mmCIF file of C-alpha atoms in Angstrom:
data_model
loop_
_atom_site.group_PDB
_atom_site.id
_atom_site.type_symbol
_atom_site.label_atom_id
_atom_site.label_comp_id
_atom_site.label_asym_id
_atom_site.label_seq_id
_atom_site.Cartn_x
_atom_site.Cartn_y
_atom_site.Cartn_z
ATOM 1 C CA GLN A 1 -0.025 -0.159 0.111
ATOM 2 C CA ASN A 2 0.805 3.254 -0.987
ATOM 3 C CA HIS A 3 0.703 5.873 1.869
ATOM 4 C CA VAL A 4 2.562 8.860 0.890
ATOM 5 C CA PHE A 5 -0.430 11.236 0.636
ATOM 6 C CA ILE A 6 -2.195 10.746 3.596
ATOM 7 C CA GLY A 7 -2.814 13.630 5.651
ATOM 8 C CA ARG A 8 -2.836 15.578 2.664
ATOM 9 C CA LYS A 9 -6.545 15.981 2.151
ATOM 10 C CA ASN A 10 -7.001 19.237 0.999
ATOM 11 C CA MET A 11 -4.603 19.096 -1.694
ATOM 12 C CA LYS A 12 -6.105 20.648 -4.943
ATOM 13 C CA VAL A 13 -3.147 20.588 -7.528
ATOM 14 C CA LEU A 14 -0.418 17.928 -7.666
ATOM 15 C CA PHE A 15 2.464 18.666 -10.042
ATOM 16 C CA VAL A 16 4.413 15.335 -10.565
ATOM 17 C CA ASN A 17 5.048 15.683 -14.382
ATOM 18 C CA SER A 18 8.812 15.406 -15.611
ATOM 19 C CA SER A 19 9.581 12.852 -12.901
ATOM 20 C CA LYS A 20 10.875 9.986 -14.802
ATOM 21 C CA ILE A 21 7.669 7.851 -12.897
ATOM 22 C CA GLU A 22 7.559 5.107 -14.858
ATOM 23 C CA SER A 23 4.381 3.355 -13.450
ATOM 24 C CA ILE A 24 1.676 4.318 -10.675
ATOM 25 C CA GLN A 25 0.409 2.054 -8.369
ATOM 26 C CA ASN A 26 -3.229 1.339 -7.651
ATOM 27 C CA ARG A 27 -4.854 3.659 -5.248
ATOM 28 C CA THR A 28 -1.325 5.930 -5.221
ATOM 29 C CA PHE A 29 -3.239 9.150 -4.770
ATOM 30 C CA ASN A 30 -5.843 7.323 -2.060
ATOM 31 C CA GLY A 31 -5.115 10.656 0.495
ATOM 32 C CA LEU A 32 -5.960 13.362 -2.052
ATOM 33 C CA SER A 33 -9.638 13.315 -1.847
ATOM 34 C CA SER A 34 -9.767 17.276 -2.825
ATOM 35 C CA LEU A 35 -7.483 16.914 -5.622
ATOM 36 C CA GLN A 36 -9.176 18.854 -8.794
ATOM 37 C CA ILE A 37 -5.779 18.612 -10.846
ATOM 38 C CA LEU A 38 -3.455 16.034 -11.683
ATOM 39 C CA TYR A 39 0.061 16.523 -13.684
ATOM 40 C CA LEU A 40 1.654 13.075 -14.873
ATOM 41 C CA ASP A 41 2.657 14.241 -18.040
ATOM 42 C CA ASN A 42 6.293 14.174 -19.512
ATOM 43 C CA ASN A 43 6.734 11.082 -17.530
ATOM 44 C CA LEU A 44 7.674 7.104 -18.608
ATOM 45 C CA ILE A 45 4.494 5.682 -17.846
ATOM 46 C CA ARG A 46 3.510 2.801 -19.964
ATOM 47 C CA GLN A 47 0.433 1.103 -18.609
ATOM 48 C CA LEU A 48 -2.714 2.535 -16.309
ATOM 49 C CA ASN A 49 -4.023 -1.233 -15.056
ATOM 50 C CA GLY A 50 -7.125 0.354 -13.722
ATOM 51 C CA PHE A 51 -7.334 1.468 -10.059
ATOM 52 C CA GLU A 52 -4.672 4.177 -10.061
ATOM 53 C CA PHE A 53 -6.716 7.402 -9.609
ATOM 54 C CA GLU A 54 -9.352 5.350 -7.308
ATOM 55 C CA HIS A 55 -10.982 7.886 -4.984
ATOM 56 C CA LEU A 56 -10.228 10.722 -6.969
ATOM 57 C CA ALA A 57 -14.063 11.757 -7.391
ATOM 58 C CA HIS A 58 -13.042 15.678 -7.358
ATOM 59 C CA LEU A 59 -10.535 15.505 -10.156
ATOM 60 C CA ARG A 60 -11.079 17.603 -12.826
ATOM 61 C CA GLU A 61 -8.148 17.806 -15.272
ATOM 62 C CA LEU A 62 -5.512 15.182 -15.993
ATOM 63 C CA TYR A 63 -2.711 15.480 -17.924
ATOM 64 C CA LEU A 64 -1.305 12.277 -19.377
ATOM 65 C CA HIS A 65 0.191 13.807 -22.292
ATOM 66 C CA ASN A 66 3.711 12.663 -23.506
ATOM 67 C CA ASN A 67 4.437 9.146 -21.633
ATOM 68 C CA LEU A 68 4.727 5.783 -23.237
ATOM 69 C CA ILE A 69 1.271 4.659 -22.368
ATOM 70 C CA THR A 70 0.418 1.602 -24.643
ATOM 71 C CA PHE A 71 -2.543 0.253 -22.628
ATOM 72 C CA ILE A 72 -5.282 2.028 -20.052
ATOM 73 C CA SER A 73 -7.669 -0.336 -18.632
ATOM 74 C CA ASN A 74 -11.343 0.065 -19.268
ATOM 75 C CA LEU A 75 -11.704 0.556 -15.277
ATOM 76 C CA THR A 76 -8.895 2.887 -14.888
ATOM 77 C CA LEU A 77 -10.813 6.403 -15.999
ATOM 78 C CA LEU A 78 -14.398 5.413 -14.458
ATOM 79 C CA PRO A 79 -13.776 6.585 -10.803
ATOM 80 C CA LEU A 80 -13.189 10.107 -12.172
ATOM 81 C CA HIS A 81 -16.981 11.418 -12.408
ATOM 82 C CA SER A 82 -15.937 15.084 -12.368
ATOM 83 C CA LEU A 83 -13.450 15.042 -15.274
ATOM 84 C CA GLU A 84 -13.435 17.692 -17.675
ATOM 85 C CA ILE A 85 -10.104 17.965 -19.291
ATOM 86 C CA LEU A 86 -8.214 14.571 -20.533
ATOM 87 C CA ARG A 87 -4.802 14.724 -22.154
ATOM 88 C CA LEU A 88 -3.781 11.457 -23.671
ATOM 89 C CA ASP A 89 -1.706 12.844 -26.670
ATOM 90 C CA GLY A 90 1.587 12.165 -27.570
ATOM 91 C CA ASN A 91 1.815 8.296 -26.105
ATOM 92 C CA ARG A 92 1.881 5.151 -27.874
ATOM 93 C CA LEU A 93 -2.069 4.284 -27.542
ATOM 94 C CA ALA A 94 -3.477 1.903 -30.294
ATOM 95 C CA THR A 95 -6.776 0.377 -29.426
ATOM 96 C CA PHE A 96 -7.820 2.360 -26.312
ATOM 97 C CA PRO A 97 -12.067 2.261 -26.579
ATOM 98 C CA VAL A 98 -12.431 6.204 -26.174
ATOM 99 C CA TRP A 99 -16.179 6.029 -27.036
ATOM 100 C CA GLN A 100 -16.552 4.722 -23.252
ATOM 101 C CA LEU A 101 -15.626 8.528 -22.362
ATOM 102 C CA THR A 102 -18.847 9.177 -23.522
ATOM 103 C CA LEU A 103 -20.322 7.922 -20.117
ATOM 104 C CA ASN A 104 -18.550 10.927 -18.641
ATOM 105 C CA SER A 105 -21.301 14.204 -19.057
ATOM 106 C CA TYR A 106 -18.549 16.622 -17.585
ATOM 107 C CA LEU A 107 -15.893 15.915 -19.921
ATOM 108 C CA VAL A 108 -15.694 19.149 -22.202
ATOM 109 C CA GLU A 109 -12.077 18.922 -23.548
ATOM 110 C CA ILE A 110 -9.894 15.878 -24.629
ATOM 111 C CA SER A 111 -6.708 15.452 -26.485
ATOM 112 C CA LEU A 112 -6.019 12.211 -28.239
ATOM 113 C CA GLY A 113 -3.729 13.140 -31.137
ATOM 114 C CA ASN A 114 0.195 11.324 -32.059
ATOM 115 C CA ASN A 115 -0.493 8.265 -30.802
ATOM 116 C CA GLN A 116 0.051 4.927 -32.406
ATOM 117 C CA TRP A 117 -4.009 4.155 -33.250
ATOM 118 C CA SER A 118 -4.800 0.865 -35.163
ATOM 119 C CA CYS A 119 -6.190 0.861 -38.612
ATOM 120 C CA ARG A 120 -8.044 -2.131 -37.881
ATOM 121 C CA CYS A 121 -11.451 -1.874 -40.000
ATOM 122 C CA LYS A 122 -13.712 -2.243 -36.826
ATOM 123 C CA PHE A 123 -11.808 -0.143 -33.981
ATOM 124 C CA LEU A 124 -10.702 2.478 -36.835
ATOM 125 C CA GLN A 125 -14.219 3.097 -37.394
ATOM 126 C CA GLU A 126 -15.720 3.264 -34.115
ATOM 127 C CA LEU A 127 -12.821 6.003 -33.492
ATOM 128 C CA GLN A 128 -13.414 7.974 -36.712
ATOM 129 C CA ILE A 129 -17.341 7.898 -35.336
ATOM 130 C CA TRP A 130 -16.600 8.903 -31.837
ATOM 131 C CA VAL A 131 -14.278 11.778 -32.753
ATOM 132 C CA SER A 132 -16.556 13.006 -35.328
ATOM 133 C CA ASP A 133 -19.516 13.270 -32.946
ATOM 134 C CA ASN A 134 -17.301 14.629 -30.312
ATOM 135 C CA ARG A 135 -15.264 17.036 -32.501
ATOM 136 C CA HIS A 136 -16.367 19.902 -29.971
ATOM 137 C CA LYS A 137 -14.337 18.249 -27.185
ATOM 138 C CA VAL A 138 -11.410 16.596 -29.272
ATOM 139 C CA ILE A 139 -9.076 19.652 -29.404
ATOM 140 C CA ASP A 140 -6.493 18.000 -31.739
ATOM 141 C CA SER A 141 -8.470 15.797 -34.109
ATOM 142 C CA ASP A 142 -6.167 16.920 -36.991
ATOM 143 C CA GLU A 143 -3.370 14.891 -35.067
ATOM 144 C CA ILE A 144 -5.067 11.595 -34.940
ATOM 145 C CA TRP A 145 -3.758 9.034 -37.412
ATOM 146 C CA CYS A 146 -3.860 5.411 -37.631
ATOM 147 C CA LEU A 147 -0.607 2.896 -38.167
ATOM 148 C CA SER A 148 -0.726 -0.411 -39.983
ATOM 149 C CA ASN A 149 2.282 -2.872 -39.297
ATOM 150 C CA ASP A 150 4.175 -1.534 -42.353
ATOM 151 C CA THR A 151 3.867 2.558 -41.408
ATOM 152 C CA LYS A 152 6.222 4.544 -39.661
ATOM 153 C CA PRO A 153 4.965 7.360 -37.587
ATOM 154 C CA PRO A 154 4.917 10.965 -38.873
#
């Protein structure tokens, strides 16, 4: 168990960007019940397996851009009911089902560009539909492309 944030329940903003973080343990941020903004950008995070952000019900902004993220569990973002801004751009995501984010009615801005989205027909079709339907939220739709096995990232 990680207890590093116990006793910091009034913290509103946390900057741990550019800190060479490679992974986040489940419930790492447990003691931060009032946290509203979390900067985890420009780190070395590869995966989010499900319960990293549990108990962050008041989190409004989550910055995960410019990491090495290839996998985000379907459970990872579910507890973030108040999330308004989500940055996932500049990672290595290929198949994260972004359409699940529709469940969050507060989300007003999301960045998904500069990832390695799959060109598989079914996934690409759903991604295109979701981005099109949410073009008012997706602020970097011109930076979203898919990569097949024989394509190199731009």
